[in-house]
Amino acid sequence: MTTESTTTTQSTNPLTVLLTNKVFILVLRVFLGVVFVLASADKVLEPDKFAIAVRGYQLIPVELSNLFAIVVAWGELIPAIMLIFGVFTRKAAGAIFLLLFMFTGAIAVMMIRGVAVDCGCFANEGGSQTGARLIIRNVFLMVTALMVMRFESGYFGLSKFFSRMKRAG
């Protein structure tokens, strides 16, 4: 009876090596955070203007649009800051992913309806119109969020710093 030995080899595919590289994931994490800080800034500072964009979608009752606008604005800003500073990064990337999924669904509904509205993405800039370009951009950002969720190692983040302090203290 012969025995075969199996060895596990680490992937040497250059693309895999790049996509899982801790510095590359750090760049993606900070990029995603900065995008969402910029996207949320006007929404947090002027939620009334963002609420008008929310009403344009006609997906939630008008009575809830102000509350929804405030929750979404802060729901973008807080995880974005967490991504930049490397605090609970996988959870923050997951929150950003869920927001992007929701936004993409709303844009798709508008496309199906045949209606183009101000997306409200960067609230007070006059905004982009809903359409396929926004869906493509959101899918790219969702893939980025998924990569951070999957491959984030805590490299150059405060979570590792806090956990070291906790162990030392």
Short mmCIF file of N, CA and C in Angstrom, two decimals:
data_model
loop_
_atom_site.label_atom_id
_atom_site.label_comp_id
_atom_site.label_asym_id
_atom_site.label_seq_id
_atom_site.Cartn_x
_atom_site.Cartn_y
_atom_site.Cartn_z
N MET A 1 0.84 -1.17 0.00
CA MET A 1 0.00 0.00 0.00
C MET A 1 0.89 1.24 0.00
N THR A 2 0.61 2.12 -0.92
CA THR A 2 1.42 3.33 -0.99
C THR A 2 0.67 4.48 -0.35
N THR A 3 1.43 5.32 0.23
CA THR A 3 0.83 6.52 0.83
C THR A 3 1.29 7.73 0.04
N GLU A 4 0.35 8.58 -0.16
CA GLU A 4 0.69 9.83 -0.86
C GLU A 4 0.74 10.94 0.16
N SER A 5 1.76 11.73 0.04
CA SER A 5 1.82 12.87 0.95
C SER A 5 1.29 14.09 0.20
N THR A 6 0.47 14.79 0.90
CA THR A 6 -0.08 16.02 0.30
C THR A 6 0.53 17.20 1.03
N THR A 7 0.93 18.14 0.28
CA THR A 7 1.48 19.34 0.88
C THR A 7 0.63 20.52 0.47
N THR A 8 0.49 21.41 1.39
CA THR A 8 -0.26 22.63 1.11
C THR A 8 0.73 23.69 0.70
N THR A 9 0.51 24.23 -0.46
CA THR A 9 1.39 25.30 -0.92
C THR A 9 0.62 26.60 -0.92
N GLN A 10 1.30 27.62 -0.53
CA GLN A 10 0.68 28.93 -0.51
C GLN A 10 0.61 29.46 -1.94
N SER A 11 -0.46 30.17 -2.23
CA SER A 11 -0.67 30.68 -3.57
C SER A 11 0.45 31.65 -3.95
N THR A 12 1.01 31.44 -5.12
CA THR A 12 2.03 32.35 -5.61
C THR A 12 1.51 33.13 -6.80
N ASN A 13 0.21 33.06 -7.04
CA ASN A 13 -0.40 33.85 -8.10
C ASN A 13 -0.17 35.32 -7.77
N PRO A 14 0.47 36.08 -8.64
CA PRO A 14 0.80 37.48 -8.34
C PRO A 14 -0.44 38.33 -8.02
N LEU A 15 -1.55 38.06 -8.69
CA LEU A 15 -2.77 38.83 -8.43
C LEU A 15 -3.29 38.54 -7.01
N THR A 16 -3.26 37.28 -6.63
CA THR A 16 -3.69 36.91 -5.28
C THR A 16 -2.78 37.53 -4.23
N VAL A 17 -1.49 37.50 -4.49
CA VAL A 17 -0.53 38.09 -3.57
C VAL A 17 -0.81 39.58 -3.41
N LEU A 18 -1.07 40.27 -4.50
CA LEU A 18 -1.36 41.71 -4.44
C LEU A 18 -2.67 41.96 -3.69
N LEU A 19 -3.72 41.25 -4.05
CA LEU A 19 -5.05 41.51 -3.49
C LEU A 19 -5.16 41.16 -2.01
N THR A 20 -4.25 40.35 -1.51
CA THR A 20 -4.28 40.00 -0.10
C THR A 20 -3.15 40.68 0.68
N ASN A 21 -2.37 41.50 0.03
CA ASN A 21 -1.26 42.20 0.66
C ASN A 21 -1.79 43.19 1.70
N LYS A 22 -1.20 43.19 2.89
CA LYS A 22 -1.71 44.03 3.97
C LYS A 22 -1.62 45.52 3.67
N VAL A 23 -0.63 45.94 2.92
CA VAL A 23 -0.52 47.36 2.55
C VAL A 23 -1.61 47.72 1.53
N PHE A 24 -1.86 46.83 0.58
CA PHE A 24 -2.92 47.06 -0.40
C PHE A 24 -4.29 47.15 0.29
N ILE A 25 -4.53 46.26 1.23
CA ILE A 25 -5.80 46.28 1.96
C ILE A 25 -5.89 47.54 2.81
N LEU A 26 -4.79 47.98 3.37
CA LEU A 26 -4.78 49.25 4.12
C LEU A 26 -5.17 50.40 3.20
N VAL A 27 -4.61 50.42 2.00
CA VAL A 27 -4.96 51.48 1.03
C VAL A 27 -6.45 51.42 0.70
N LEU A 28 -6.98 50.22 0.46
CA LEU A 28 -8.41 50.09 0.18
C LEU A 28 -9.26 50.55 1.36
N ARG A 29 -8.84 50.17 2.56
CA ARG A 29 -9.58 50.55 3.77
C ARG A 29 -9.64 52.06 3.93
N VAL A 30 -8.51 52.73 3.77
CA VAL A 30 -8.46 54.19 3.92
C VAL A 30 -9.20 54.86 2.76
N PHE A 31 -9.04 54.34 1.55
CA PHE A 31 -9.77 54.87 0.40
C PHE A 31 -11.27 54.84 0.64
N LEU A 32 -11.78 53.69 1.07
CA LEU A 32 -13.21 53.54 1.32
C LEU A 32 -13.66 54.50 2.43
N GLY A 33 -12.86 54.61 3.46
CA GLY A 33 -13.18 55.54 4.54
C GLY A 33 -13.24 56.98 4.07
N VAL A 34 -12.26 57.40 3.29
CA VAL A 34 -12.23 58.78 2.80
C VAL A 34 -13.42 59.05 1.88
N VAL A 35 -13.72 58.11 0.99
CA VAL A 35 -14.88 58.29 0.10
C VAL A 35 -16.14 58.53 0.92
N PHE A 36 -16.33 57.76 1.97
CA PHE A 36 -17.56 57.89 2.75
C PHE A 36 -17.54 59.07 3.72
N VAL A 37 -16.38 59.52 4.15
CA VAL A 37 -16.32 60.77 4.92
C VAL A 37 -16.75 61.91 4.00
N LEU A 38 -16.21 61.92 2.79
CA LEU A 38 -16.59 62.98 1.84
C LEU A 38 -18.07 62.90 1.46
N ALA A 39 -18.57 61.69 1.29
CA ALA A 39 -19.98 61.52 0.92
C ALA A 39 -20.91 61.93 2.05
N SER A 40 -20.49 61.75 3.28
CA SER A 40 -21.38 62.03 4.41
C SER A 40 -21.27 63.44 4.95
N ALA A 41 -20.20 64.15 4.64
CA ALA A 41 -19.96 65.46 5.25
C ALA A 41 -21.13 66.42 5.06
N ASP A 42 -21.53 66.66 3.83
CA ASP A 42 -22.64 67.57 3.58
C ASP A 42 -23.94 67.04 4.17
N LYS A 43 -24.11 65.73 4.14
CA LYS A 43 -25.34 65.12 4.66
C LYS A 43 -25.46 65.34 6.16
N VAL A 44 -24.34 65.24 6.87
CA VAL A 44 -24.35 65.46 8.32
C VAL A 44 -24.55 66.93 8.63
N LEU A 45 -23.90 67.80 7.87
CA LEU A 45 -23.99 69.23 8.13
C LEU A 45 -25.32 69.85 7.70
N GLU A 46 -25.91 69.30 6.63
CA GLU A 46 -27.17 69.84 6.12
C GLU A 46 -28.14 68.70 5.79
N PRO A 47 -28.64 68.04 6.82
CA PRO A 47 -29.49 66.88 6.58
C PRO A 47 -30.80 67.23 5.85
N ASP A 48 -31.25 68.47 5.97
CA ASP A 48 -32.48 68.87 5.28
C ASP A 48 -32.34 68.78 3.76
N LYS A 49 -31.18 69.13 3.25
CA LYS A 49 -30.95 69.03 1.81
C LYS A 49 -30.87 67.57 1.37
N PHE A 50 -30.25 66.73 2.20
CA PHE A 50 -30.19 65.31 1.87
C PHE A 50 -31.58 64.69 1.94
N ALA A 51 -32.40 65.13 2.89
CA ALA A 51 -33.76 64.61 3.01
C ALA A 51 -34.56 64.89 1.73
N ILE A 52 -34.31 66.01 1.08
CA ILE A 52 -34.98 66.33 -0.19
C ILE A 52 -34.60 65.30 -1.24
N ALA A 53 -33.31 64.94 -1.31
CA ALA A 53 -32.87 63.91 -2.27
C ALA A 53 -33.51 62.57 -1.93
N VAL A 54 -33.62 62.25 -0.65
CA VAL A 54 -34.24 60.99 -0.22
C VAL A 54 -35.70 60.95 -0.69
N ARG A 55 -36.39 62.06 -0.54
CA ARG A 55 -37.81 62.13 -0.96
C ARG A 55 -37.96 61.89 -2.45
N GLY A 56 -36.96 62.26 -3.23
CA GLY A 56 -37.01 62.09 -4.68
C GLY A 56 -37.14 60.63 -5.09
N TYR A 57 -36.64 59.73 -4.29
CA TYR A 57 -36.72 58.31 -4.60
C TYR A 57 -38.14 57.75 -4.40
N GLN A 58 -38.90 58.39 -3.55
CA GLN A 58 -40.27 57.96 -3.24
C GLN A 58 -40.31 56.50 -2.80
N LEU A 59 -39.37 56.11 -1.96
CA LEU A 59 -39.31 54.74 -1.47
C LEU A 59 -39.71 54.61 0.00
N ILE A 60 -39.67 55.72 0.72
CA ILE A 60 -40.10 55.71 2.12
C ILE A 60 -41.12 56.83 2.31
N PRO A 61 -41.95 56.72 3.33
CA PRO A 61 -42.93 57.80 3.57
C PRO A 61 -42.22 59.13 3.82
N VAL A 62 -42.81 60.19 3.31
CA VAL A 62 -42.24 61.54 3.46
C VAL A 62 -41.98 61.85 4.94
N GLU A 63 -42.87 61.38 5.80
CA GLU A 63 -42.74 61.66 7.24
C GLU A 63 -41.46 61.09 7.82
N LEU A 64 -40.92 60.06 7.22
CA LEU A 64 -39.71 59.42 7.72
C LEU A 64 -38.43 59.91 7.04
N SER A 65 -38.58 60.74 6.02
CA SER A 65 -37.41 61.12 5.22
C SER A 65 -36.38 61.91 6.01
N ASN A 66 -36.80 62.78 6.91
CA ASN A 66 -35.84 63.55 7.71
C ASN A 66 -35.05 62.64 8.64
N LEU A 67 -35.75 61.75 9.35
CA LEU A 67 -35.08 60.81 10.25
C LEU A 67 -34.16 59.89 9.46
N PHE A 68 -34.64 59.38 8.33
CA PHE A 68 -33.85 58.50 7.49
C PHE A 68 -32.57 59.20 7.04
N ALA A 69 -32.69 60.46 6.62
CA ALA A 69 -31.53 61.22 6.14
C ALA A 69 -30.49 61.37 7.24
N ILE A 70 -30.93 61.64 8.45
CA ILE A 70 -29.99 61.80 9.57
C ILE A 70 -29.31 60.48 9.89
N VAL A 71 -30.09 59.41 9.95
CA VAL A 71 -29.53 58.09 10.28
C VAL A 71 -28.54 57.65 9.21
N VAL A 72 -28.88 57.82 7.94
CA VAL A 72 -27.98 57.42 6.86
C VAL A 72 -26.70 58.25 6.88
N ALA A 73 -26.83 59.55 7.08
CA ALA A 73 -25.65 60.43 7.10
C ALA A 73 -24.66 59.99 8.17
N TRP A 74 -25.16 59.80 9.39
CA TRP A 74 -24.28 59.36 10.48
C TRP A 74 -23.87 57.91 10.30
N GLY A 75 -24.73 57.12 9.67
CA GLY A 75 -24.42 55.72 9.37
C GLY A 75 -23.32 55.58 8.34
N GLU A 76 -23.07 56.61 7.56
CA GLU A 76 -21.94 56.65 6.64
C GLU A 76 -20.69 57.18 7.34
N LEU A 77 -20.86 58.25 8.10
CA LEU A 77 -19.71 58.93 8.69
C LEU A 77 -18.99 58.08 9.74
N ILE A 78 -19.74 57.49 10.64
CA ILE A 78 -19.10 56.74 11.74
C ILE A 78 -18.29 55.56 11.22
N PRO A 79 -18.85 54.67 10.37
CA PRO A 79 -18.00 53.58 9.87
C PRO A 79 -16.83 54.08 9.01
N ALA A 80 -17.02 55.19 8.32
CA ALA A 80 -15.93 55.74 7.50
C ALA A 80 -14.76 56.15 8.37
N ILE A 81 -15.04 56.81 9.47
CA ILE A 81 -13.98 57.21 10.40
C ILE A 81 -13.33 55.97 11.01
N MET A 82 -14.15 54.98 11.32
CA MET A 82 -13.61 53.73 11.88
C MET A 82 -12.67 53.06 10.89
N LEU A 83 -13.01 53.09 9.60
CA LEU A 83 -12.13 52.50 8.59
C LEU A 83 -10.81 53.25 8.51
N ILE A 84 -10.87 54.55 8.50
CA ILE A 84 -9.65 55.35 8.39
C ILE A 84 -8.70 55.07 9.54
N PHE A 85 -9.26 54.99 10.75
CA PHE A 85 -8.41 54.80 11.93
C PHE A 85 -8.19 53.33 12.28
N GLY A 86 -8.82 52.42 11.57
CA GLY A 86 -8.59 51.00 11.80
C GLY A 86 -9.20 50.48 13.09
N VAL A 87 -10.43 50.91 13.37
CA VAL A 87 -11.14 50.46 14.57
C VAL A 87 -12.34 49.62 14.13
N PHE A 88 -12.40 48.38 14.57
CA PHE A 88 -13.47 47.46 14.16
C PHE A 88 -13.69 47.52 12.65
N THR A 89 -12.59 47.37 11.93
CA THR A 89 -12.62 47.62 10.49
C THR A 89 -13.51 46.66 9.72
N ARG A 90 -13.54 45.41 10.10
CA ARG A 90 -14.40 44.46 9.38
C ARG A 90 -15.86 44.80 9.56
N LYS A 91 -16.24 45.18 10.76
CA LYS A 91 -17.63 45.57 11.02
C LYS A 91 -17.95 46.88 10.30
N ALA A 92 -17.02 47.81 10.30
CA ALA A 92 -17.24 49.08 9.61
C ALA A 92 -17.38 48.85 8.11
N ALA A 93 -16.53 48.00 7.54
CA ALA A 93 -16.63 47.68 6.11
C ALA A 93 -17.96 46.98 5.82
N GLY A 94 -18.42 46.14 6.75
CA GLY A 94 -19.71 45.48 6.59
C GLY A 94 -20.86 46.48 6.58
N ALA A 95 -20.78 47.47 7.45
CA ALA A 95 -21.81 48.52 7.47
C ALA A 95 -21.81 49.31 6.17
N ILE A 96 -20.63 49.64 5.67
CA ILE A 96 -20.53 50.36 4.40
C ILE A 96 -21.08 49.48 3.27
N PHE A 97 -20.76 48.19 3.29
CA PHE A 97 -21.29 47.27 2.28
C PHE A 97 -22.82 47.28 2.29
N LEU A 98 -23.41 47.19 3.47
CA LEU A 98 -24.88 47.18 3.57
C LEU A 98 -25.49 48.48 3.05
N LEU A 99 -24.87 49.60 3.38
CA LEU A 99 -25.35 50.88 2.86
C LEU A 99 -25.28 50.90 1.33
N LEU A 100 -24.15 50.47 0.79
CA LEU A 100 -24.00 50.44 -0.66
C LEU A 100 -25.02 49.52 -1.32
N PHE A 101 -25.29 48.39 -0.68
CA PHE A 101 -26.29 47.46 -1.19
C PHE A 101 -27.66 48.14 -1.23
N MET A 102 -28.00 48.85 -0.17
CA MET A 102 -29.26 49.58 -0.10
C MET A 102 -29.31 50.68 -1.17
N PHE A 103 -28.23 51.43 -1.29
CA PHE A 103 -28.20 52.51 -2.29
C PHE A 103 -28.34 51.95 -3.70
N THR A 104 -27.65 50.85 -3.97
CA THR A 104 -27.71 50.24 -5.29
C THR A 104 -29.11 49.74 -5.60
N GLY A 105 -29.77 49.16 -4.62
CA GLY A 105 -31.15 48.73 -4.80
C GLY A 105 -32.07 49.90 -5.11
N ALA A 106 -31.89 51.01 -4.41
CA ALA A 106 -32.72 52.19 -4.65
C ALA A 106 -32.48 52.75 -6.06
N ILE A 107 -31.23 52.76 -6.48
CA ILE A 107 -30.91 53.24 -7.83
C ILE A 107 -31.53 52.31 -8.87
N ALA A 108 -31.45 51.01 -8.64
CA ALA A 108 -32.03 50.04 -9.58
C ALA A 108 -33.54 50.23 -9.68
N VAL A 109 -34.19 50.48 -8.56
CA VAL A 109 -35.65 50.73 -8.58
C VAL A 109 -35.95 51.96 -9.44
N MET A 110 -35.16 52.99 -9.29
CA MET A 110 -35.38 54.21 -10.08
C MET A 110 -35.17 53.93 -11.57
N MET A 111 -34.18 53.12 -11.89
CA MET A 111 -33.94 52.77 -13.29
C MET A 111 -35.11 51.97 -13.86
N ILE A 112 -35.62 51.03 -13.06
CA ILE A 112 -36.76 50.23 -13.50
C ILE A 112 -37.98 51.11 -13.73
N ARG A 113 -38.15 52.10 -12.85
CA ARG A 113 -39.27 53.04 -12.99
C ARG A 113 -39.06 53.98 -14.18
N GLY A 114 -37.83 54.06 -14.66
CA GLY A 114 -37.53 54.98 -15.76
C GLY A 114 -37.43 56.42 -15.31
N VAL A 115 -37.06 56.60 -14.05
CA VAL A 115 -36.97 57.94 -13.47
C VAL A 115 -35.53 58.21 -13.06
N ALA A 116 -35.02 59.36 -13.43
CA ALA A 116 -33.69 59.77 -13.00
C ALA A 116 -33.84 60.89 -11.98
N VAL A 117 -33.26 60.69 -10.80
CA VAL A 117 -33.29 61.71 -9.75
C VAL A 117 -31.86 61.98 -9.30
N ASP A 118 -31.69 63.07 -8.57
CA ASP A 118 -30.40 63.35 -7.95
C ASP A 118 -30.14 62.22 -6.96
N CYS A 119 -29.03 61.54 -7.10
CA CYS A 119 -28.78 60.35 -6.27
C CYS A 119 -28.61 60.70 -4.80
N GLY A 120 -28.19 61.92 -4.49
CA GLY A 120 -27.94 62.28 -3.10
C GLY A 120 -26.63 61.72 -2.58
N CYS A 121 -25.81 61.21 -3.48
CA CYS A 121 -24.56 60.54 -3.08
C CYS A 121 -23.62 61.48 -2.34
N PHE A 122 -23.34 62.59 -2.94
CA PHE A 122 -22.55 63.64 -2.31
C PHE A 122 -23.51 64.80 -2.18
N ALA A 123 -24.30 64.75 -1.15
CA ALA A 123 -25.57 65.44 -0.95
C ALA A 123 -25.77 66.77 -1.63
N ASN A 124 -24.95 67.73 -1.37
CA ASN A 124 -25.29 69.08 -1.77
C ASN A 124 -24.50 69.59 -2.96
N GLU A 125 -23.91 68.73 -3.72
CA GLU A 125 -23.09 69.14 -4.84
C GLU A 125 -23.88 69.25 -6.12
N GLY A 126 -25.17 69.00 -6.09
CA GLY A 126 -25.94 68.97 -7.32
C GLY A 126 -26.08 67.55 -7.79
N GLY A 127 -25.29 66.66 -7.24
CA GLY A 127 -25.42 65.22 -7.38
C GLY A 127 -25.43 64.66 -8.79
N SER A 128 -25.15 63.40 -8.83
CA SER A 128 -25.24 62.64 -10.07
C SER A 128 -26.65 62.13 -10.22
N GLN A 129 -27.04 61.92 -11.43
CA GLN A 129 -28.34 61.33 -11.69
C GLN A 129 -28.23 59.82 -11.52
N THR A 130 -29.32 59.22 -11.03
CA THR A 130 -29.33 57.77 -10.88
C THR A 130 -29.17 57.13 -12.25
N GLY A 131 -28.47 56.01 -12.29
CA GLY A 131 -28.27 55.31 -13.56
C GLY A 131 -27.23 54.22 -13.43
N ALA A 132 -26.92 53.62 -14.55
CA ALA A 132 -26.01 52.48 -14.59
C ALA A 132 -24.61 52.83 -14.09
N ARG A 133 -24.14 54.04 -14.36
CA ARG A 133 -22.80 54.42 -13.89
C ARG A 133 -22.70 54.36 -12.37
N LEU A 134 -23.77 54.78 -11.70
CA LEU A 134 -23.75 54.73 -10.24
C LEU A 134 -23.78 53.29 -9.73
N ILE A 135 -24.51 52.45 -10.42
CA ILE A 135 -24.54 51.04 -10.02
C ILE A 135 -23.15 50.43 -10.17
N ILE A 136 -22.48 50.72 -11.27
CA ILE A 136 -21.13 50.20 -11.50
C ILE A 136 -20.18 50.72 -10.42
N ARG A 137 -20.26 52.01 -10.11
CA ARG A 137 -19.41 52.59 -9.06
C ARG A 137 -19.70 51.91 -7.72
N ASN A 138 -20.98 51.72 -7.40
CA ASN A 138 -21.34 51.10 -6.13
C ASN A 138 -20.86 49.65 -6.05
N VAL A 139 -20.94 48.93 -7.16
CA VAL A 139 -20.45 47.54 -7.17
C VAL A 139 -18.95 47.54 -6.91
N PHE A 140 -18.22 48.45 -7.52
CA PHE A 140 -16.78 48.56 -7.27
C PHE A 140 -16.53 48.82 -5.79
N LEU A 141 -17.29 49.74 -5.19
CA LEU A 141 -17.11 50.04 -3.77
C LEU A 141 -17.53 48.87 -2.89
N MET A 142 -18.56 48.12 -3.30
CA MET A 142 -18.97 46.94 -2.54
C MET A 142 -17.87 45.87 -2.57
N VAL A 143 -17.25 45.68 -3.72
CA VAL A 143 -16.14 44.71 -3.82
C VAL A 143 -15.00 45.17 -2.92
N THR A 144 -14.73 46.46 -2.90
CA THR A 144 -13.69 47.01 -2.03
C THR A 144 -14.02 46.71 -0.57
N ALA A 145 -15.27 46.95 -0.18
CA ALA A 145 -15.69 46.68 1.20
C ALA A 145 -15.56 45.19 1.52
N LEU A 146 -15.94 44.34 0.59
CA LEU A 146 -15.82 42.89 0.81
C LEU A 146 -14.37 42.48 0.98
N MET A 147 -13.48 43.07 0.20
CA MET A 147 -12.06 42.74 0.32
C MET A 147 -11.52 43.16 1.69
N VAL A 148 -11.94 44.33 2.15
CA VAL A 148 -11.51 44.77 3.48
C VAL A 148 -12.07 43.83 4.54
N MET A 149 -13.34 43.45 4.39
CA MET A 149 -13.94 42.53 5.36
C MET A 149 -13.19 41.20 5.39
N ARG A 150 -12.79 40.72 4.24
CA ARG A 150 -12.18 39.38 4.14
C ARG A 150 -10.70 39.38 4.51
N PHE A 151 -9.95 40.38 4.08
CA PHE A 151 -8.50 40.32 4.20
C PHE A 151 -7.89 41.31 5.19
N GLU A 152 -8.70 42.13 5.84
CA GLU A 152 -8.17 43.10 6.81
C GLU A 152 -7.42 42.38 7.92
N SER A 153 -6.21 42.83 8.19
CA SER A 153 -5.38 42.18 9.20
C SER A 153 -5.15 43.07 10.42
N GLY A 154 -5.69 44.26 10.38
CA GLY A 154 -5.45 45.19 11.48
C GLY A 154 -4.18 45.98 11.31
N TYR A 155 -3.54 45.81 10.15
CA TYR A 155 -2.28 46.49 9.88
C TYR A 155 -2.48 48.00 9.95
N PHE A 156 -1.67 48.65 10.73
CA PHE A 156 -1.65 50.10 10.88
C PHE A 156 -3.04 50.61 11.30
N GLY A 157 -3.61 49.96 12.28
CA GLY A 157 -4.91 50.37 12.79
C GLY A 157 -4.90 50.48 14.30
N LEU A 158 -5.83 51.25 14.83
CA LEU A 158 -5.88 51.46 16.27
C LEU A 158 -6.40 50.25 17.03
N SER A 159 -7.14 49.36 16.38
CA SER A 159 -7.64 48.19 17.09
C SER A 159 -6.50 47.36 17.67
N LYS A 160 -5.45 47.14 16.89
CA LYS A 160 -4.30 46.38 17.40
C LYS A 160 -3.62 47.13 18.54
N PHE A 161 -3.52 48.44 18.41
CA PHE A 161 -2.92 49.26 19.45
C PHE A 161 -3.72 49.14 20.74
N PHE A 162 -5.05 49.25 20.65
CA PHE A 162 -5.89 49.15 21.85
C PHE A 162 -5.82 47.76 22.46
N SER A 163 -5.77 46.72 21.64
CA SER A 163 -5.70 45.36 22.20
C SER A 163 -4.37 45.12 22.88
N ARG A 164 -3.29 45.71 22.38
CA ARG A 164 -1.98 45.60 23.05
C ARG A 164 -2.01 46.32 24.39
N MET A 165 -2.64 47.50 24.42
CA MET A 165 -2.72 48.26 25.66
C MET A 165 -3.55 47.50 26.69
N LYS A 166 -4.61 46.86 26.24
CA LYS A 166 -5.49 46.11 27.13
C LYS A 166 -4.74 44.93 27.75
N ARG A 167 -3.95 44.23 26.93
CA ARG A 167 -3.16 43.10 27.44
C ARG A 167 -2.09 43.57 28.40
N ALA A 168 -1.47 44.72 28.13
CA ALA A 168 -0.40 45.23 28.97
C ALA A 168 -0.93 45.79 30.28
N GLY A 169 -2.15 46.32 30.26
CA GLY A 169 -2.69 46.98 31.45
C GLY A 169 -3.48 46.07 32.26
#
